[in-house]
Amino acid sequence: VMAFPALRSEENGVAIRLFKSQAEADHSNRIGMGKLVEFTISRELAWLQKDLRDIKKIGPAIASFSTSDAIRAEAYNHIRNHLLFDSPIEEVSKSHFQQRCAFATNEIKGIAYKMIDTLGPILELRHEILTTPAHYPEFHQDMARVAPKDFLKRTPFNRLAHIERYLKGYLLRNKRAKTNLPKDREKLQRVAAFHEQLIKLIQKAAKKPSLRAPIQNLFWMLEEYRISLFCQELGTAEKISEKRLAQQLDQIRNLNR
């Protein structure tokens, strides 16, 4: 009987266990290695929790979203996942463990205040959108797509800083739609077909985990495409076009065969 050895996080530490498949072993290695790094940087993580108490300084925008304690807990978990669990394990070895510890130790420096600086504008813009009348039908839906109540759980660490720009884009689009809704509707048609295909793919991803990463990439590519169409002056984080979106769709279809 073939079995795959891997690290496994357990109540009293991390152990070596056997798994039925390589995929299960890879997942367990990622969690197990993360737990080993967590034990090593436990002091730094304790300081991180203390520093995140300053989240309350964001001010009134917190009240329309949640409590400062709840946001602090979500922010801590978001950073913890980034430091410990987000990256795949290249190999289970002493050198790789040391590399992961070095990354986490370096990355954690000042990260609490970077998170607070990122969250402040997001919460303020989110509140502004919720209290602004919609001049195009999808205005509030757009906000809920990239900044829902659980956006800290849903958003990858490297995408979090872009949410502010997306929210600014929705506000700018809403302002322009007030004076020229037909032009807004015309531009929307260029997004609609890609968005419909994305929704169908998200449903398939629930049954096929290998599709999740490329589908998530398509999701963020579409947000950049919206920026390029409706408020180009805000700039995009990457080169984006209908051709690039079509290529990403082709890649996902090939994986789904």
PDB file of C-alpha atoms in Angstrom:
ATOM      1  CA  VAL A   1       0.000   0.000   0.000  1.00  0.00           C
ATOM      2  CA  MET A   2       1.448   3.359  -1.023  1.00  0.00           C
ATOM      3  CA  ALA A   3       1.389   6.136   1.579  1.00  0.00           C
ATOM      4  CA  PHE A   4       2.793   9.677   1.705  1.00  0.00           C
ATOM      5  CA  PRO A   5       4.620  10.905   4.831  1.00  0.00           C
ATOM      6  CA  ALA A   6       4.084  14.505   5.918  1.00  0.00           C
ATOM      7  CA  LEU A   7       4.078  16.873   8.868  1.00  0.00           C
ATOM      8  CA  ARG A   8       0.791  17.089  10.746  1.00  0.00           C
ATOM      9  CA  SER A   9      -0.210  19.719  13.273  1.00  0.00           C
ATOM     10  CA  GLU A  10      -1.580  18.115  16.440  1.00  0.00           C
ATOM     11  CA  GLU A  11      -2.745  19.301  19.838  1.00  0.00           C
ATOM     12  CA  ASN A  12       0.647  18.875  21.493  1.00  0.00           C
ATOM     13  CA  GLY A  13       2.881  19.821  18.575  1.00  0.00           C
ATOM     14  CA  VAL A  14       3.782  18.616  15.090  1.00  0.00           C
ATOM     15  CA  ALA A  15       4.269  14.958  14.144  1.00  0.00           C
ATOM     16  CA  ILE A  16       5.064  12.859  11.070  1.00  0.00           C
ATOM     17  CA  ARG A  17       2.049  10.947   9.782  1.00  0.00           C
ATOM     18  CA  LEU A  18       1.135   8.989   6.642  1.00  0.00           C
ATOM     19  CA  PHE A  19      -1.483  10.178   4.124  1.00  0.00           C
ATOM     20  CA  LYS A  20      -3.390   8.438   1.344  1.00  0.00           C
ATOM     21  CA  SER A  21      -2.534  10.961  -1.370  1.00  0.00           C
ATOM     22  CA  GLN A  22       0.190  13.451  -2.284  1.00  0.00           C
ATOM     23  CA  ALA A  23      -2.369  16.275  -2.237  1.00  0.00           C
ATOM     24  CA  GLU A  24      -3.319  15.491   1.372  1.00  0.00           C
ATOM     25  CA  ALA A  25       0.353  15.269   2.332  1.00  0.00           C
ATOM     26  CA  ASP A  26       1.167  18.603   0.655  1.00  0.00           C
ATOM     27  CA  HIS A  27      -1.695  20.339   2.480  1.00  0.00           C
ATOM     28  CA  SER A  28      -0.676  18.851   5.816  1.00  0.00           C
ATOM     29  CA  ASN A  29       2.978  19.809   5.251  1.00  0.00           C
ATOM     30  CA  ARG A  30       1.971  23.421   4.667  1.00  0.00           C
ATOM     31  CA  ILE A  31      -0.005  23.569   7.911  1.00  0.00           C
ATOM     32  CA  GLY A  32       2.566  21.586   9.866  1.00  0.00           C
ATOM     33  CA  MET A  33       5.500  23.715   8.704  1.00  0.00           C
ATOM     34  CA  GLY A  34       3.507  26.836   9.498  1.00  0.00           C
ATOM     35  CA  LYS A  35       2.897  25.610  13.042  1.00  0.00           C
ATOM     36  CA  LEU A  36       6.624  24.950  13.542  1.00  0.00           C
ATOM     37  CA  VAL A  37       7.392  28.506  12.403  1.00  0.00           C
ATOM     38  CA  GLU A  38       4.623  29.796  14.683  1.00  0.00           C
ATOM     39  CA  PHE A  39       6.268  28.158  17.708  1.00  0.00           C
ATOM     40  CA  THR A  40       9.574  29.785  16.735  1.00  0.00           C
ATOM     41  CA  ILE A  41       8.230  33.339  16.344  1.00  0.00           C
ATOM     42  CA  SER A  42       5.645  33.191  19.141  1.00  0.00           C
ATOM     43  CA  ARG A  43       7.182  36.248  20.863  1.00  0.00           C
ATOM     44  CA  GLU A  44       6.944  38.345  17.696  1.00  0.00           C
ATOM     45  CA  LEU A  45       3.343  37.235  17.179  1.00  0.00           C
ATOM     46  CA  ALA A  46       2.478  38.319  20.733  1.00  0.00           C
ATOM     47  CA  TRP A  47       3.867  41.791  19.961  1.00  0.00           C
ATOM     48  CA  LEU A  48       1.871  41.833  16.735  1.00  0.00           C
ATOM     49  CA  GLN A  49      -1.342  41.327  18.683  1.00  0.00           C
ATOM     50  CA  LYS A  50      -0.442  44.191  21.007  1.00  0.00           C
ATOM     51  CA  ASP A  51       0.423  46.539  18.128  1.00  0.00           C
ATOM     52  CA  LEU A  52      -2.886  45.788  16.406  1.00  0.00           C
ATOM     53  CA  ARG A  53      -4.741  47.301  19.364  1.00  0.00           C
ATOM     54  CA  ASP A  54      -4.098  50.636  17.630  1.00  0.00           C
ATOM     55  CA  ILE A  55      -6.716  49.623  15.061  1.00  0.00           C
ATOM     56  CA  LYS A  56      -9.173  51.554  17.234  1.00  0.00           C
ATOM     57  CA  LYS A  57      -7.429  54.736  16.050  1.00  0.00           C
ATOM     58  CA  ILE A  58      -9.045  54.269  12.636  1.00  0.00           C
ATOM     59  CA  GLY A  59     -12.024  56.006  14.190  1.00  0.00           C
ATOM     60  CA  PRO A  60     -15.756  56.266  13.331  1.00  0.00           C
ATOM     61  CA  ALA A  61     -15.528  54.172  10.137  1.00  0.00           C
ATOM     62  CA  ILE A  62     -15.101  51.088  12.338  1.00  0.00           C
ATOM     63  CA  ALA A  63     -18.547  51.503  13.878  1.00  0.00           C
ATOM     64  CA  SER A  64     -20.347  51.024  10.549  1.00  0.00           C
ATOM     65  CA  PHE A  65     -18.396  47.824   9.896  1.00  0.00           C
ATOM     66  CA  SER A  66     -17.818  45.952  13.158  1.00  0.00           C
ATOM     67  CA  THR A  67     -16.165  46.387  16.550  1.00  0.00           C
ATOM     68  CA  SER A  68     -12.497  47.268  16.886  1.00  0.00           C
ATOM     69  CA  ASP A  69     -11.882  43.984  18.751  1.00  0.00           C
ATOM     70  CA  ALA A  70     -13.460  41.940  15.954  1.00  0.00           C
ATOM     71  CA  ILE A  71     -11.488  43.755  13.238  1.00  0.00           C
ATOM     72  CA  ARG A  72      -8.288  43.376  15.251  1.00  0.00           C
ATOM     73  CA  ALA A  73      -8.843  39.614  15.513  1.00  0.00           C
ATOM     74  CA  GLU A  74      -9.512  39.321  11.765  1.00  0.00           C
ATOM     75  CA  ALA A  75      -6.483  41.453  10.927  1.00  0.00           C
ATOM     76  CA  TYR A  76      -4.295  39.278  13.151  1.00  0.00           C
ATOM     77  CA  ASN A  77      -5.537  36.074  11.505  1.00  0.00           C
ATOM     78  CA  HIS A  78      -5.016  37.604   8.054  1.00  0.00           C
ATOM     79  CA  ILE A  79      -1.397  38.487   8.840  1.00  0.00           C
ATOM     80  CA  ARG A  80      -0.802  35.146  10.596  1.00  0.00           C
ATOM     81  CA  ASN A  81      -1.974  33.232   7.533  1.00  0.00           C
ATOM     82  CA  HIS A  82       0.279  35.337   5.325  1.00  0.00           C
ATOM     83  CA  LEU A  83       3.322  34.733   7.506  1.00  0.00           C
ATOM     84  CA  LEU A  84       2.784  31.050   8.190  1.00  0.00           C
ATOM     85  CA  PHE A  85       0.429  29.262   5.821  1.00  0.00           C
ATOM     86  CA  ASP A  86      -0.077  31.001   2.473  1.00  0.00           C
ATOM     87  CA  SER A  87       3.047  29.779   0.670  1.00  0.00           C
ATOM     88  CA  PRO A  88       3.406  26.195  -0.604  1.00  0.00           C
ATOM     89  CA  ILE A  89       6.120  23.995   0.906  1.00  0.00           C
ATOM     90  CA  GLU A  90       9.025  23.415  -1.464  1.00  0.00           C
ATOM     91  CA  GLU A  91      10.518  20.681   0.705  1.00  0.00           C
ATOM     92  CA  VAL A  92      10.445  19.462   4.292  1.00  0.00           C
ATOM     93  CA  SER A  93      13.979  20.222   5.382  1.00  0.00           C
ATOM     94  CA  LYS A  94      15.930  22.173   7.970  1.00  0.00           C
ATOM     95  CA  SER A  95      17.045  24.741   5.386  1.00  0.00           C
ATOM     96  CA  HIS A  96      13.499  25.368   4.166  1.00  0.00           C
ATOM     97  CA  PHE A  97      12.276  25.701   7.753  1.00  0.00           C
ATOM     98  CA  GLN A  98      15.022  28.255   8.413  1.00  0.00           C
ATOM     99  CA  GLN A  99      14.044  30.168   5.265  1.00  0.00           C
ATOM    100  CA  ARG A 100      10.414  30.290   6.398  1.00  0.00           C
ATOM    101  CA  CYS A 101      11.441  31.522   9.846  1.00  0.00           C
ATOM    102  CA  ALA A 102      13.667  34.207   8.323  1.00  0.00           C
ATOM    103  CA  PHE A 103      10.850  35.372   6.021  1.00  0.00           C
ATOM    104  CA  ALA A 104       8.324  35.565   8.859  1.00  0.00           C
ATOM    105  CA  THR A 105      10.748  37.322  11.228  1.00  0.00           C
ATOM    106  CA  ASN A 106      11.589  39.954   8.626  1.00  0.00           C
ATOM    107  CA  GLU A 107       8.052  40.367   7.242  1.00  0.00           C
ATOM    108  CA  ILE A 108       6.432  40.875  10.639  1.00  0.00           C
ATOM    109  CA  LYS A 109       8.417  44.050  11.322  1.00  0.00           C
ATOM    110  CA  GLY A 110       6.030  46.999  11.114  1.00  0.00           C
ATOM    111  CA  ILE A 111       3.309  44.884   9.508  1.00  0.00           C
ATOM    112  CA  ALA A 112       0.703  45.818  12.123  1.00  0.00           C
ATOM    113  CA  TYR A 113       0.882  49.508  11.244  1.00  0.00           C
ATOM    114  CA  LYS A 114       0.947  48.763   7.509  1.00  0.00           C
ATOM    115  CA  MET A 115      -2.280  46.810   8.052  1.00  0.00           C
ATOM    116  CA  ILE A 116      -3.861  49.677  10.011  1.00  0.00           C
ATOM    117  CA  ASP A 117      -2.845  52.176   7.317  1.00  0.00           C
ATOM    118  CA  THR A 118      -4.422  49.910   4.696  1.00  0.00           C
ATOM    119  CA  LEU A 119      -7.656  49.230   6.584  1.00  0.00           C
ATOM    120  CA  GLY A 120      -8.421  52.864   7.452  1.00  0.00           C
ATOM    121  CA  PRO A 121      -9.135  54.093   3.899  1.00  0.00           C
ATOM    122  CA  ILE A 122     -10.940  50.851   2.997  1.00  0.00           C
ATOM    123  CA  LEU A 123     -13.382  51.170   5.890  1.00  0.00           C
ATOM    124  CA  GLU A 124     -13.914  54.879   5.235  1.00  0.00           C
ATOM    125  CA  LEU A 125     -14.589  54.362   1.512  1.00  0.00           C
ATOM    126  CA  ARG A 126     -16.812  51.391   2.246  1.00  0.00           C
ATOM    127  CA  HIS A 127     -18.914  53.536   4.590  1.00  0.00           C
ATOM    128  CA  GLU A 128     -19.049  56.332   2.005  1.00  0.00           C
ATOM    129  CA  ILE A 129     -20.375  53.933  -0.646  1.00  0.00           C
ATOM    130  CA  LEU A 130     -23.010  52.522   1.697  1.00  0.00           C
ATOM    131  CA  THR A 131     -24.294  56.036   2.385  1.00  0.00           C
ATOM    132  CA  THR A 132     -24.141  57.277  -1.226  1.00  0.00           C
ATOM    133  CA  PRO A 133     -27.154  56.924  -3.594  1.00  0.00           C
ATOM    134  CA  ALA A 134     -26.498  54.573  -6.508  1.00  0.00           C
ATOM    135  CA  HIS A 135     -26.431  56.149  -9.968  1.00  0.00           C
ATOM    136  CA  TYR A 136     -25.634  52.855 -11.686  1.00  0.00           C
ATOM    137  CA  PRO A 137     -27.484  49.666 -10.637  1.00  0.00           C
ATOM    138  CA  GLU A 138     -24.460  47.585  -9.533  1.00  0.00           C
ATOM    139  CA  PHE A 139     -22.866  50.291  -7.364  1.00  0.00           C
ATOM    140  CA  HIS A 140     -23.434  48.678  -3.963  1.00  0.00           C
ATOM    141  CA  GLN A 141     -23.017  45.161  -5.371  1.00  0.00           C
ATOM    142  CA  ASP A 142     -19.578  46.137  -6.657  1.00  0.00           C
ATOM    143  CA  MET A 143     -18.544  47.248  -3.176  1.00  0.00           C
ATOM    144  CA  ALA A 144     -19.885  44.034  -1.643  1.00  0.00           C
ATOM    145  CA  ARG A 145     -17.918  41.975  -4.149  1.00  0.00           C
ATOM    146  CA  VAL A 146     -14.470  43.255  -3.121  1.00  0.00           C
ATOM    147  CA  ALA A 147     -15.164  44.550   0.411  1.00  0.00           C
ATOM    148  CA  PRO A 148     -17.822  42.327   1.995  1.00  0.00           C
ATOM    149  CA  LYS A 149     -18.038  41.998   5.773  1.00  0.00           C
ATOM    150  CA  ASP A 150     -15.511  39.157   5.666  1.00  0.00           C
ATOM    151  CA  PHE A 151     -13.097  40.708   3.153  1.00  0.00           C
ATOM    152  CA  LEU A 152     -10.137  40.091   5.466  1.00  0.00           C
ATOM    153  CA  LYS A 153     -10.864  36.363   5.276  1.00  0.00           C
ATOM    154  CA  ARG A 154     -11.423  36.347   1.518  1.00  0.00           C
ATOM    155  CA  THR A 155      -8.739  38.677   0.221  1.00  0.00           C
ATOM    156  CA  PRO A 156      -5.153  37.468  -0.335  1.00  0.00           C
ATOM    157  CA  PHE A 157      -2.569  39.524   1.519  1.00  0.00           C
ATOM    158  CA  ASN A 158      -0.973  40.812  -1.691  1.00  0.00           C
ATOM    159  CA  ARG A 159      -4.350  42.084  -2.962  1.00  0.00           C
ATOM    160  CA  LEU A 160      -5.519  43.861   0.174  1.00  0.00           C
ATOM    161  CA  ALA A 161      -3.812  47.165  -0.636  1.00  0.00           C
ATOM    162  CA  HIS A 162      -5.622  47.344  -4.009  1.00  0.00           C
ATOM    163  CA  ILE A 163      -9.121  47.383  -2.496  1.00  0.00           C
ATOM    164  CA  GLU A 164      -8.856  51.095  -1.725  1.00  0.00           C
ATOM    165  CA  ARG A 165      -8.298  51.815  -5.424  1.00  0.00           C
ATOM    166  CA  TYR A 166     -11.224  49.629  -6.465  1.00  0.00           C
ATOM    167  CA  LEU A 167     -13.563  51.424  -4.041  1.00  0.00           C
ATOM    168  CA  LYS A 168     -12.384  54.807  -5.294  1.00  0.00           C
ATOM    169  CA  GLY A 169     -13.102  53.536  -8.790  1.00  0.00           C
ATOM    170  CA  TYR A 170     -16.693  52.618  -7.935  1.00  0.00           C
ATOM    171  CA  LEU A 171     -17.283  56.075  -6.447  1.00  0.00           C
ATOM    172  CA  LEU A 172     -15.839  57.759  -9.523  1.00  0.00           C
ATOM    173  CA  ARG A 173     -17.869  55.536 -11.836  1.00  0.00           C
ATOM    174  CA  ASN A 174     -21.010  56.319  -9.823  1.00  0.00           C
ATOM    175  CA  LYS A 175     -20.380  60.057 -10.152  1.00  0.00           C
ATOM    176  CA  ARG A 176     -19.971  59.769 -13.910  1.00  0.00           C
ATOM    177  CA  ALA A 177     -23.006  57.519 -14.308  1.00  0.00           C
ATOM    178  CA  LYS A 178     -25.131  60.242 -12.724  1.00  0.00           C
ATOM    179  CA  THR A 179     -24.570  62.425 -15.783  1.00  0.00           C
ATOM    180  CA  ASN A 180     -24.179  59.737 -18.475  1.00  0.00           C
ATOM    181  CA  LEU A 181     -25.699  56.371 -17.599  1.00  0.00           C
ATOM    182  CA  PRO A 182     -25.956  55.190 -21.254  1.00  0.00           C
ATOM    183  CA  LYS A 183     -22.176  55.432 -21.604  1.00  0.00           C
ATOM    184  CA  ASP A 184     -21.785  53.429 -18.386  1.00  0.00           C
ATOM    185  CA  ARG A 185     -24.123  50.723 -19.740  1.00  0.00           C
ATOM    186  CA  GLU A 186     -22.161  50.596 -22.974  1.00  0.00           C
ATOM    187  CA  LYS A 187     -18.884  49.978 -21.133  1.00  0.00           C
ATOM    188  CA  LEU A 188     -20.527  47.413 -18.866  1.00  0.00           C
ATOM    189  CA  GLN A 189     -21.253  45.187 -21.852  1.00  0.00           C
ATOM    190  CA  ARG A 190     -17.513  44.700 -22.308  1.00  0.00           C
ATOM    191  CA  VAL A 191     -17.267  43.307 -18.775  1.00  0.00           C
ATOM    192  CA  ALA A 192     -20.531  41.343 -18.615  1.00  0.00           C
ATOM    193  CA  ALA A 193     -19.526  38.294 -20.690  1.00  0.00           C
ATOM    194  CA  PHE A 194     -16.339  37.766 -18.696  1.00  0.00           C
ATOM    195  CA  HIS A 195     -18.191  38.234 -15.404  1.00  0.00           C
ATOM    196  CA  GLU A 196     -20.817  35.641 -16.349  1.00  0.00           C
ATOM    197  CA  GLN A 197     -18.113  33.115 -17.190  1.00  0.00           C
ATOM    198  CA  LEU A 198     -16.371  33.866 -13.887  1.00  0.00           C
ATOM    199  CA  ILE A 199     -19.554  33.086 -11.916  1.00  0.00           C
ATOM    200  CA  LYS A 200     -19.906  29.729 -13.686  1.00  0.00           C
ATOM    201  CA  LEU A 201     -16.265  28.883 -13.014  1.00  0.00           C
ATOM    202  CA  ILE A 202     -16.540  29.754  -9.317  1.00  0.00           C
ATOM    203  CA  GLN A 203     -19.285  27.131  -9.018  1.00  0.00           C
ATOM    204  CA  LYS A 204     -17.035  24.531 -10.643  1.00  0.00           C
ATOM    205  CA  ALA A 205     -14.100  25.410  -8.383  1.00  0.00           C
ATOM    206  CA  ALA A 206     -16.017  24.105  -5.369  1.00  0.00           C
ATOM    207  CA  LYS A 207     -15.637  20.601  -6.825  1.00  0.00           C
ATOM    208  CA  LYS A 208     -12.142  21.017  -8.300  1.00  0.00           C
ATOM    209  CA  PRO A 209      -9.628  22.698  -5.948  1.00  0.00           C
ATOM    210  CA  SER A 210      -6.942  22.918  -8.671  1.00  0.00           C
ATOM    211  CA  LEU A 211      -9.064  25.591 -10.376  1.00  0.00           C
ATOM    212  CA  ARG A 212      -9.277  27.908  -7.373  1.00  0.00           C
ATOM    213  CA  ALA A 213      -5.998  29.808  -7.820  1.00  0.00           C
ATOM    214  CA  PRO A 214      -6.418  30.596 -11.556  1.00  0.00           C
ATOM    215  CA  ILE A 215     -10.082  31.505 -11.010  1.00  0.00           C
ATOM    216  CA  GLN A 216      -9.114  33.815  -8.162  1.00  0.00           C
ATOM    217  CA  ASN A 217      -6.567  35.401 -10.472  1.00  0.00           C
ATOM    218  CA  LEU A 218      -9.308  35.925 -13.078  1.00  0.00           C
ATOM    219  CA  PHE A 219     -11.472  37.588 -10.407  1.00  0.00           C
ATOM    220  CA  TRP A 220      -8.788  40.193  -9.677  1.00  0.00           C
ATOM    221  CA  MET A 221      -7.958  40.636 -13.354  1.00  0.00           C
ATOM    222  CA  LEU A 222     -11.609  41.572 -13.921  1.00  0.00           C
ATOM    223  CA  GLU A 223     -11.422  44.194 -11.187  1.00  0.00           C
ATOM    224  CA  GLU A 224      -8.398  45.699 -12.914  1.00  0.00           C
ATOM    225  CA  TYR A 225     -10.268  45.599 -16.216  1.00  0.00           C
ATOM    226  CA  ARG A 226     -13.162  47.514 -14.667  1.00  0.00           C
ATOM    227  CA  ILE A 227     -10.718  50.181 -13.501  1.00  0.00           C
ATOM    228  CA  SER A 228      -9.256  50.430 -17.008  1.00  0.00           C
ATOM    229  CA  LEU A 229     -12.713  50.931 -18.508  1.00  0.00           C
ATOM    230  CA  PHE A 230     -14.492  53.197 -16.025  1.00  0.00           C
ATOM    231  CA  CYS A 231     -11.724  55.211 -14.340  1.00  0.00           C
ATOM    232  CA  GLN A 232      -8.487  54.751 -16.198  1.00  0.00           C
ATOM    233  CA  GLU A 233      -6.821  57.657 -14.395  1.00  0.00           C
ATOM    234  CA  LEU A 234      -6.557  55.530 -11.239  1.00  0.00           C
ATOM    235  CA  GLY A 235      -4.185  53.164 -13.011  1.00  0.00           C
ATOM    236  CA  THR A 236      -4.031  49.378 -12.950  1.00  0.00           C
ATOM    237  CA  ALA A 237      -1.746  47.059 -11.001  1.00  0.00           C
ATOM    238  CA  GLU A 238      -0.937  45.055 -14.124  1.00  0.00           C
ATOM    239  CA  LYS A 239      -1.347  45.183 -17.877  1.00  0.00           C
ATOM    240  CA  ILE A 240      -4.923  44.209 -18.649  1.00  0.00           C
ATOM    241  CA  SER A 241      -6.985  43.730 -21.795  1.00  0.00           C
ATOM    242  CA  GLU A 242      -9.741  41.562 -23.207  1.00  0.00           C
ATOM    243  CA  LYS A 243      -7.044  39.448 -24.832  1.00  0.00           C
ATOM    244  CA  ARG A 244      -5.380  38.764 -21.466  1.00  0.00           C
ATOM    245  CA  LEU A 245      -8.745  37.893 -19.912  1.00  0.00           C
ATOM    246  CA  ALA A 246      -9.472  35.476 -22.761  1.00  0.00           C
ATOM    247  CA  GLN A 247      -6.051  33.855 -22.295  1.00  0.00           C
ATOM    248  CA  GLN A 248      -6.745  33.370 -18.589  1.00  0.00           C
ATOM    249  CA  LEU A 249     -10.093  31.771 -19.412  1.00  0.00           C
ATOM    250  CA  ASP A 250      -8.384  29.416 -21.865  1.00  0.00           C
ATOM    251  CA  GLN A 251      -5.874  28.416 -19.191  1.00  0.00           C
ATOM    252  CA  ILE A 252      -8.706  27.589 -16.769  1.00  0.00           C
ATOM    253  CA  ARG A 253     -10.596  25.595 -19.416  1.00  0.00           C
ATOM    254  CA  ASN A 254      -7.458  23.564 -20.147  1.00  0.00           C
ATOM    255  CA  LEU A 255      -7.091  22.747 -16.451  1.00  0.00           C
ATOM    256  CA  ASN A 256     -10.741  21.712 -16.317  1.00  0.00           C
ATOM    257  CA  ARG A 257     -10.436  19.094 -19.073  1.00  0.00           C
TER     258      ARG A 257
END
